[in-house]
PDB file of C-alpha atoms in Angstrom:
ATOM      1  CA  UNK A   1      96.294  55.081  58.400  1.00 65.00           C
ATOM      2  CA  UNK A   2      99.834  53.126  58.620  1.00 81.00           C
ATOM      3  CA  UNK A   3      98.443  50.313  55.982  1.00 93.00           C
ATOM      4  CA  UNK A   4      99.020  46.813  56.748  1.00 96.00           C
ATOM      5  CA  UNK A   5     102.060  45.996  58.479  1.00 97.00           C
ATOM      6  CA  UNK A   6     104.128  42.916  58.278  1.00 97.00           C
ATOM      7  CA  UNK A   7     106.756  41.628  60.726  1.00 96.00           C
ATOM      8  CA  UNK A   8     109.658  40.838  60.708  1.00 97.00           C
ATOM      9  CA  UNK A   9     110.815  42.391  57.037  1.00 96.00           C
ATOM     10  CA  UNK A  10     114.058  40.111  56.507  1.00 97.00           C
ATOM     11  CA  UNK A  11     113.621  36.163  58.062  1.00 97.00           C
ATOM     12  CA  UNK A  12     116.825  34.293  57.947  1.00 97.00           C
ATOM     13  CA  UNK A  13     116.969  30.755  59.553  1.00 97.00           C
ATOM     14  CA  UNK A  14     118.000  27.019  59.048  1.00 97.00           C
ATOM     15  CA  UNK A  15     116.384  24.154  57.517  1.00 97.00           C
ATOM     16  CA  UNK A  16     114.636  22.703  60.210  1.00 96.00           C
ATOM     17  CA  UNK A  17     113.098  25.656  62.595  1.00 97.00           C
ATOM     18  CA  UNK A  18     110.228  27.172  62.931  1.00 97.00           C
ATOM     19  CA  UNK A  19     109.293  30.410  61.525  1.00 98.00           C
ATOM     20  CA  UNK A  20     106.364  33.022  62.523  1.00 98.00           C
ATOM     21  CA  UNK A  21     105.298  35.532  60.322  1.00 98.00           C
ATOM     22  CA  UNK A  22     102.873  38.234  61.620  1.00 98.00           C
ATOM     23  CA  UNK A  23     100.574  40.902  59.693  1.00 98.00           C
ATOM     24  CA  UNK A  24      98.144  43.799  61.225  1.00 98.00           C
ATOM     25  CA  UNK A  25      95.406  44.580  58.772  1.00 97.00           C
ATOM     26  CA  UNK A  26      93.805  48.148  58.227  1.00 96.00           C
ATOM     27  CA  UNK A  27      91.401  48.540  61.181  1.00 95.00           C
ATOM     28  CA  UNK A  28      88.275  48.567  60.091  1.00 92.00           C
ATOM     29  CA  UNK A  29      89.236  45.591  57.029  1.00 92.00           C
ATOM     30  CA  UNK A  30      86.862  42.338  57.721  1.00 90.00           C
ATOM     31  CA  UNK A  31      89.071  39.846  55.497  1.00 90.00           C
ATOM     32  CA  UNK A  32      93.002  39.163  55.479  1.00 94.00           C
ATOM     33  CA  UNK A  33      94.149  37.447  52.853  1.00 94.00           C
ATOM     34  CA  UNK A  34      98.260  35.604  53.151  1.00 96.00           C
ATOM     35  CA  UNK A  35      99.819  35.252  49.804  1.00 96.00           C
ATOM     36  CA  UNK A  36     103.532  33.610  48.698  1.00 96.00           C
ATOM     37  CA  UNK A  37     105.587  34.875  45.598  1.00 94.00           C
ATOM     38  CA  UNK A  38     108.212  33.307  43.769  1.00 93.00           C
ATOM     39  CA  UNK A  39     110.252  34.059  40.468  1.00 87.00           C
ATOM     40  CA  UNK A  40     109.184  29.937  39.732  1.00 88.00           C
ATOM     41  CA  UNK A  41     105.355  30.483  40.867  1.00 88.00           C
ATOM     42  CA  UNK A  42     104.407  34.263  40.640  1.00 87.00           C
ATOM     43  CA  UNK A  43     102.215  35.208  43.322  1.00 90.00           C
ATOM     44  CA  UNK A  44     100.356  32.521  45.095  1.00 90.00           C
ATOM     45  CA  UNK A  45      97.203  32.617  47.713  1.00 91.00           C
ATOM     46  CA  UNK A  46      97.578  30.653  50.565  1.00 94.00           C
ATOM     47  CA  UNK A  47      94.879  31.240  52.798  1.00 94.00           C
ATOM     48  CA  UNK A  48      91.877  34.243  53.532  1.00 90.00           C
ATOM     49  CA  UNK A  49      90.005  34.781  56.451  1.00 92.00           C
ATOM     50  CA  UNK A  50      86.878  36.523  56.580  1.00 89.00           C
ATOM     51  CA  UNK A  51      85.826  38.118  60.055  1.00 91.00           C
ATOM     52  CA  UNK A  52      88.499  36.131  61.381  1.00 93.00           C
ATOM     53  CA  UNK A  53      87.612  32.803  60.306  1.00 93.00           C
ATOM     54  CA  UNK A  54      89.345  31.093  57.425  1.00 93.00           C
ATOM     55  CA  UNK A  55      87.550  30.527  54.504  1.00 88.00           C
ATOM     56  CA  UNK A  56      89.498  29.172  51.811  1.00 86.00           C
ATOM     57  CA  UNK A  57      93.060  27.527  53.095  1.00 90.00           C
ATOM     58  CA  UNK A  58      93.622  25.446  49.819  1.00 88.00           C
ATOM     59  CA  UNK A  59      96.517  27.037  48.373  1.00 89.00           C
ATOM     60  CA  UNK A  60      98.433  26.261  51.845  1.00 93.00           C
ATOM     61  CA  UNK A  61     101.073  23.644  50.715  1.00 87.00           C
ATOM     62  CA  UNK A  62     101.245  21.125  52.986  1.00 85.00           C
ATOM     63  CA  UNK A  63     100.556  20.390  57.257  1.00 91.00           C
ATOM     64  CA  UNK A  64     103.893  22.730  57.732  1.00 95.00           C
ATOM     65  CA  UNK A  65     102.027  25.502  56.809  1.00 97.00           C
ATOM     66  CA  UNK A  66      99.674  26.906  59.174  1.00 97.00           C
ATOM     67  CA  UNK A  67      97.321  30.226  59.780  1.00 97.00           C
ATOM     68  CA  UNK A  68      95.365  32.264  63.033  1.00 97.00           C
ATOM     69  CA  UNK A  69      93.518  35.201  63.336  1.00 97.00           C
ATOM     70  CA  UNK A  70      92.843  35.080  66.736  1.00 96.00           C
ATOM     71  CA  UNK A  71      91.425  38.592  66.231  1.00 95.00           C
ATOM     72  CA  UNK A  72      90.701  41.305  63.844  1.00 94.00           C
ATOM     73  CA  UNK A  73      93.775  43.511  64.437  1.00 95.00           C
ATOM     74  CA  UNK A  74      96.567  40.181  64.116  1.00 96.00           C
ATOM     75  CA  UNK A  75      97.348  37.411  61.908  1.00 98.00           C
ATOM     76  CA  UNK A  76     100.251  34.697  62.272  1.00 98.00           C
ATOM     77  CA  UNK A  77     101.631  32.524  59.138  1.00 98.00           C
ATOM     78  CA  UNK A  78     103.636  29.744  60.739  1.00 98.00           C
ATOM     79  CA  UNK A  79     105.783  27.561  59.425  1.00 97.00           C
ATOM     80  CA  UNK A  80     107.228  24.043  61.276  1.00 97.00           C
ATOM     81  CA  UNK A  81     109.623  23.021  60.017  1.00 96.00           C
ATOM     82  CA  UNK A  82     111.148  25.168  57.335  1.00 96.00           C
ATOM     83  CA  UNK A  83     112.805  23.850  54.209  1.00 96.00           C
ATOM     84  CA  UNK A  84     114.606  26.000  51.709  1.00 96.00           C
ATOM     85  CA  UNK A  85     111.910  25.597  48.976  1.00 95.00           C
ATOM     86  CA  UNK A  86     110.109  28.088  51.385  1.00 96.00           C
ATOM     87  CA  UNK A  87     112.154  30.524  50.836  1.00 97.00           C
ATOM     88  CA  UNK A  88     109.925  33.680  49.116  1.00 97.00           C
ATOM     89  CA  UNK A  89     108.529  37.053  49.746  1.00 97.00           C
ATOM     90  CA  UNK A  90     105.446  36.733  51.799  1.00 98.00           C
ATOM     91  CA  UNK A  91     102.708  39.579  51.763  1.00 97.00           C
ATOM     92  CA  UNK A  92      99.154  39.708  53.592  1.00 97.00           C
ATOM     93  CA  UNK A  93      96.552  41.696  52.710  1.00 95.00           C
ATOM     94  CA  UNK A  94      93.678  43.248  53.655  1.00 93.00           C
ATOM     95  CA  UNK A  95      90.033  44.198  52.372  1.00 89.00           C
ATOM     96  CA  UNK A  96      86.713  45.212  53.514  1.00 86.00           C
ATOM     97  CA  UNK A  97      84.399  42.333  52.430  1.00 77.00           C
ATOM     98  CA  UNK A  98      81.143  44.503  50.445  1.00 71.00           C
ATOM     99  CA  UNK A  99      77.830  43.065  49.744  1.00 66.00           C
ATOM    100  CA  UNK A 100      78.522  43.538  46.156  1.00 63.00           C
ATOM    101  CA  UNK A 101      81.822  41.860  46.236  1.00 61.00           C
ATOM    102  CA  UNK A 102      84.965  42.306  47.599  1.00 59.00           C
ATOM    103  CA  UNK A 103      86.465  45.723  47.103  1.00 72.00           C
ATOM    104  CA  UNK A 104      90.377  46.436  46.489  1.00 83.00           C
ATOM    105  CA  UNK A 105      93.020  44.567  48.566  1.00 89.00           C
ATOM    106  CA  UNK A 106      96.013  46.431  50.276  1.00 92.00           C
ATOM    107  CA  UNK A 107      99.162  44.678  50.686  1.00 94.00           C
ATOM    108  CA  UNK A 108     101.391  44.888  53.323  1.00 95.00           C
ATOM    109  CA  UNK A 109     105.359  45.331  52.285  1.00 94.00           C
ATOM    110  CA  UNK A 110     106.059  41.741  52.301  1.00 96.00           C
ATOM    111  CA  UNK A 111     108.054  39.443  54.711  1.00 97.00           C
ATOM    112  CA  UNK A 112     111.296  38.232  52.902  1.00 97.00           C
ATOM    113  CA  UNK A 113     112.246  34.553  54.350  1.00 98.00           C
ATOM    114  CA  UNK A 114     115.269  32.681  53.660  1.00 97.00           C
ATOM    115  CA  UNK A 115     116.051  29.137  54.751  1.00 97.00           C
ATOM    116  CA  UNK A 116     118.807  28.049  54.568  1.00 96.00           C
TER     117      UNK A 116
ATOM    118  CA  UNK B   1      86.692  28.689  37.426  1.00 78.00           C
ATOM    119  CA  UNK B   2      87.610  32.337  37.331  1.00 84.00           C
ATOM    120  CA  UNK B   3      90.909  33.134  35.418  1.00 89.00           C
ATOM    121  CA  UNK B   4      93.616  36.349  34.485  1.00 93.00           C
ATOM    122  CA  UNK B   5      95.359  35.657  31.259  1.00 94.00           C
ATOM    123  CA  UNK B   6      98.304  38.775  30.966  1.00 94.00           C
ATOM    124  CA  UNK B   7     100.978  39.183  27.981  1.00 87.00           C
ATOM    125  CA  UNK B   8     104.022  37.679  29.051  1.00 82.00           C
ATOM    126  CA  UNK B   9     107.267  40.073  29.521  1.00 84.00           C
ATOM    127  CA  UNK B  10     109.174  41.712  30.241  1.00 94.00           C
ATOM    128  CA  UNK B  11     108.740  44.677  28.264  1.00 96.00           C
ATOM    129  CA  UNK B  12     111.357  46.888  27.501  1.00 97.00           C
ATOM    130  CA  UNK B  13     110.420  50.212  26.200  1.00 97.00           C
ATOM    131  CA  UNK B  14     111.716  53.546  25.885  1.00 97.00           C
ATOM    132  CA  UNK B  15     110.525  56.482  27.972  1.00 97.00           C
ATOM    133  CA  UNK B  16     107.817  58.256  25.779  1.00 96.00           C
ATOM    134  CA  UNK B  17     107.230  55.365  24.042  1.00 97.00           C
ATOM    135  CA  UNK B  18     103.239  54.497  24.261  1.00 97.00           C
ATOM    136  CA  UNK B  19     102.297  51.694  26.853  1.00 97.00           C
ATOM    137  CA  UNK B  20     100.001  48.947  26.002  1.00 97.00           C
ATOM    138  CA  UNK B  21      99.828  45.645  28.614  1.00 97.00           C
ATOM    139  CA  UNK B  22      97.377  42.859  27.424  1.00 97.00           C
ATOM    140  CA  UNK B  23      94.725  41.453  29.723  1.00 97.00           C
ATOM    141  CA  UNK B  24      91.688  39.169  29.638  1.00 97.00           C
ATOM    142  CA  UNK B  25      90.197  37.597  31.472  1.00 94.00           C
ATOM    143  CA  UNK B  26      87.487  34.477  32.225  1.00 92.00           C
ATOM    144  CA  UNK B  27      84.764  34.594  35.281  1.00 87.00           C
ATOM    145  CA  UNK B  28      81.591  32.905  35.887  1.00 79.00           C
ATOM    146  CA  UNK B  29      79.743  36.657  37.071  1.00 76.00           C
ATOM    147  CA  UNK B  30      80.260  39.735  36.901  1.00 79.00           C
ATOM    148  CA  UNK B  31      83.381  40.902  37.965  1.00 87.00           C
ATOM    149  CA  UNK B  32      85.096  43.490  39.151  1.00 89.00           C
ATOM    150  CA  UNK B  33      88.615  44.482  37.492  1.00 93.00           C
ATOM    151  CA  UNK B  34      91.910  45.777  38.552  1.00 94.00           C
ATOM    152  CA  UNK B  35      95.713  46.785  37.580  1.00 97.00           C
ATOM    153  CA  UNK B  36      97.788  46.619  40.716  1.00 97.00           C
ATOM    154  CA  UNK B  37     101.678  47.661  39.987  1.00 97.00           C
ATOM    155  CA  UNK B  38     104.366  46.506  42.369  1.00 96.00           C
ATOM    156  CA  UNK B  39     107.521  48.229  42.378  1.00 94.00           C
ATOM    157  CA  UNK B  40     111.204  46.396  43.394  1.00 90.00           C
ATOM    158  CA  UNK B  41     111.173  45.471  46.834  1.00 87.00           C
ATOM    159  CA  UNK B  42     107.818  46.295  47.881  1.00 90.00           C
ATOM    160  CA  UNK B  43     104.441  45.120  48.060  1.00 92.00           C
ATOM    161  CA  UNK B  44     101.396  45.695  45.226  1.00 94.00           C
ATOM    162  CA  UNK B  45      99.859  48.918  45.064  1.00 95.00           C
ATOM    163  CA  UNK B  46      96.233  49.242  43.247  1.00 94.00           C
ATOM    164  CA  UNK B  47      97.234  51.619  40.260  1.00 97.00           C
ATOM    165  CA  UNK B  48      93.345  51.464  38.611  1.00 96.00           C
ATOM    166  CA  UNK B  49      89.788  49.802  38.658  1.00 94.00           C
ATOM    167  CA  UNK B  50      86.352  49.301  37.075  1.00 93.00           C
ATOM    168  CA  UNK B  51      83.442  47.518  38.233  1.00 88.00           C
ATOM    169  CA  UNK B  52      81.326  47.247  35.103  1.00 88.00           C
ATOM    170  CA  UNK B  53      81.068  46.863  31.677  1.00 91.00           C
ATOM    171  CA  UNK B  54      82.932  50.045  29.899  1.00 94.00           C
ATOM    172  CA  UNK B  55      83.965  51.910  32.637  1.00 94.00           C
ATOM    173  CA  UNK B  56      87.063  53.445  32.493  1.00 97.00           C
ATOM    174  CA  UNK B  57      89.828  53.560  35.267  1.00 96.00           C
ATOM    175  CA  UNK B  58      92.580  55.900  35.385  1.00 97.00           C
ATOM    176  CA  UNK B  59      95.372  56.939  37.485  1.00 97.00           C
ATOM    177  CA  UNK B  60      98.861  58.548  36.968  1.00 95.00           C
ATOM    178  CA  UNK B  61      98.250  58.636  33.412  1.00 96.00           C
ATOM    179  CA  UNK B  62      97.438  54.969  33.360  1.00 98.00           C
ATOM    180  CA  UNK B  63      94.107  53.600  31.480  1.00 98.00           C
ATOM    181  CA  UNK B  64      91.953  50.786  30.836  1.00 98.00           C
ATOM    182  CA  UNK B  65      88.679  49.936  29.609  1.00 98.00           C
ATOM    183  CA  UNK B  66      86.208  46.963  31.159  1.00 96.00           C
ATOM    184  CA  UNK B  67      85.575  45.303  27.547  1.00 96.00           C
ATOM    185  CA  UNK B  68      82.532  42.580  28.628  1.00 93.00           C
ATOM    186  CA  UNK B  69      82.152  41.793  24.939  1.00 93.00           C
ATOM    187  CA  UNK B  70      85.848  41.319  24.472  1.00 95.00           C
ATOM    188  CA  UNK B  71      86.235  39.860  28.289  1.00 95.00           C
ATOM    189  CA  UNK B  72      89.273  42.130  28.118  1.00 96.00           C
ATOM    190  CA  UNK B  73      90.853  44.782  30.436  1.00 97.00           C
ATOM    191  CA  UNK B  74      93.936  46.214  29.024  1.00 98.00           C
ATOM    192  CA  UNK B  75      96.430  48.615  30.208  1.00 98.00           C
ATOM    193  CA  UNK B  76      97.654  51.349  28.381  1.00 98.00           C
ATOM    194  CA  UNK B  77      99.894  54.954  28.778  1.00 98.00           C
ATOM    195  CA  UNK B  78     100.566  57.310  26.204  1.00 96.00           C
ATOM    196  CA  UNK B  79     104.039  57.941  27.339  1.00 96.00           C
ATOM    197  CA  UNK B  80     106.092  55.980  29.840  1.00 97.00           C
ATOM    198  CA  UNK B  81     108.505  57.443  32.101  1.00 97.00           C
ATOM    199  CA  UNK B  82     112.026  55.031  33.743  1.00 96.00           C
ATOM    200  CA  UNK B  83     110.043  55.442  36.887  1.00 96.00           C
ATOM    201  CA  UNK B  84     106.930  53.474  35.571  1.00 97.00           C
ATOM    202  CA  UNK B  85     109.854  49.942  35.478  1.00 97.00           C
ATOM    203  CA  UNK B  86     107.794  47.965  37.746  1.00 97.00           C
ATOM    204  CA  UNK B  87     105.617  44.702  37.301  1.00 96.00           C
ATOM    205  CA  UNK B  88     101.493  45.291  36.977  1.00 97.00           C
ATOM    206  CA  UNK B  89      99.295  42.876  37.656  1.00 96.00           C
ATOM    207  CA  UNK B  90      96.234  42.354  36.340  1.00 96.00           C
ATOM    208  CA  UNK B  91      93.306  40.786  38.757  1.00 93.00           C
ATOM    209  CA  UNK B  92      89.627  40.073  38.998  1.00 90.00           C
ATOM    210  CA  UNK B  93      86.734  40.226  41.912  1.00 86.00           C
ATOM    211  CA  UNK B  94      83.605  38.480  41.310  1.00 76.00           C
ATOM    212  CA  UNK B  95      81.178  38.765  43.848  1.00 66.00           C
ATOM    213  CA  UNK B  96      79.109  35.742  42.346  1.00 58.00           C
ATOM    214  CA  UNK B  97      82.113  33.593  43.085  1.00 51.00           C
ATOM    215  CA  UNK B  98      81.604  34.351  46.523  1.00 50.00           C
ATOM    216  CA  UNK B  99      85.971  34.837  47.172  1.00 55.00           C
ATOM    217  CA  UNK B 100      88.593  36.474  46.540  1.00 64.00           C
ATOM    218  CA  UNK B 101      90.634  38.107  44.144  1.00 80.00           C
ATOM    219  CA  UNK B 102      92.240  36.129  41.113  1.00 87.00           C
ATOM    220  CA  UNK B 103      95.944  37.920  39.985  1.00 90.00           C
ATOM    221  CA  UNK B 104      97.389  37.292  36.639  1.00 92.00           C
ATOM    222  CA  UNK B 105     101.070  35.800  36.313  1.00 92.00           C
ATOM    223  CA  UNK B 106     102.093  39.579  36.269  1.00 94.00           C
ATOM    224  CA  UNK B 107     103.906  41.669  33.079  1.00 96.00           C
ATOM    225  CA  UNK B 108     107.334  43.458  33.771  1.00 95.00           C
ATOM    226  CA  UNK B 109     107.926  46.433  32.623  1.00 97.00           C
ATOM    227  CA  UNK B 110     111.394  48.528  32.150  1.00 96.00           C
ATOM    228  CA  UNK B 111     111.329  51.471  30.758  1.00 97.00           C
ATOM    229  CA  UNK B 112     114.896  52.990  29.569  1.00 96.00           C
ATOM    230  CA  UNK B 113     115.708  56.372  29.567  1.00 94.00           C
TER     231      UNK B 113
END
């Protein structure tokens, strides 16, 4: 299995512009989960879909911040418009939702953005 | 709500010197418990779990002990090695809060040699 995978690795861009981040969960996973970390904040949840839908988006900051999973293979963090306090290491996750709870989540390596 | 309490750092130890990480933890159920260890520049890995009271998890000479009475889950190794340096997190599931996980602030570790 390749593990989740996370696109682009390295984001550079300006104040201002918009910025897509993408993950592909382990197929087979039924809940992605998008997370932020910061030296200032640690590691911060942001949103988690189950079965594609999203469950929980109350750690997203504000309306710039937005989240799809259009389908169980793809997810999209977007962000319009960018400011520098955005800039972080963002990592999504994946897990396969048990009766009995949620088991272990896998991270993908992590999408490094920088605005400028 | 559901909360992961973890010994600040960093920690700076030795290599051979004996590992201990603090964790405990608060959650309305019965949760499930977990050290995940991210090294520089890459994502977190799950280094060890339990899923009830006094089980043990282990892995790459790595332990901890689910501690209901104590609500505690800490992390120890006997003898640390430079390539242990990382950050571990400790994080809880519980399946009666009906979500996700819950990370602690995170503990980092360097070991010198």
């Amino acid at each position: 299995d390749a593990g989740v995978i996370q696109s682009p690795r390295h984001e550079v861009t300006e104040m201002g512009q918009e910025v897509t981040l993408r993950c592909k969960p382990i197929s087979g996973h039924n809940s992605l989960f998008w997370y932020r970390q910061t030296m200032m904040r640690g590691l911060e949840l942001l949103i988690y879909f189950n079965n594609n839908v999203p469950i929980d988006d109350s750690g997203m900051p504000e309306d710039r911040f937005s989240a799809k999973m259009p389908n169980a293979s793809f997810s999209t963090l977007k962000i319009q418009p960018s400011e520098p306090r955005d800039s972080a290491v963002y990592f999504c996750a994946s897990s396969l939702a048990a009766p009995q709870g949620y088991n272990e989540q896998f991270f993908g390596p992590g999408t490094r953005l920088t605005v400028l | 709500g559901n909360s992961v309490t973890q010994m600040e750092g960093p920690v700076t130890l030795s290599e051979e010197a004996f590992l201990t990480i603090n964790c405990t933890y608060t959650a309305t159920g019965y949760p499930s418990l977990f050290w995940y260890v991210q090294y520089p520049g890459e994502g977190l890995q799950l280094l060890l779990k339990a899923t009830k009271a006094d089980d043990k998890g282990s892995n790459k000479g790595f332990e901890a002990t689910y501690r209901k009475e104590t609500t505690s889950f800490h992390l120890e190794k006997g003898s640390v090695q430079v390539s242990d340096s990382a950050v571990y997190f400790c994080a809880l599931s519980d399946r009666n809060y009906g979500q996700n996980f819950v990370f602690g602030p995170g503990t980092r570790l360097s070991v010198l040699p």
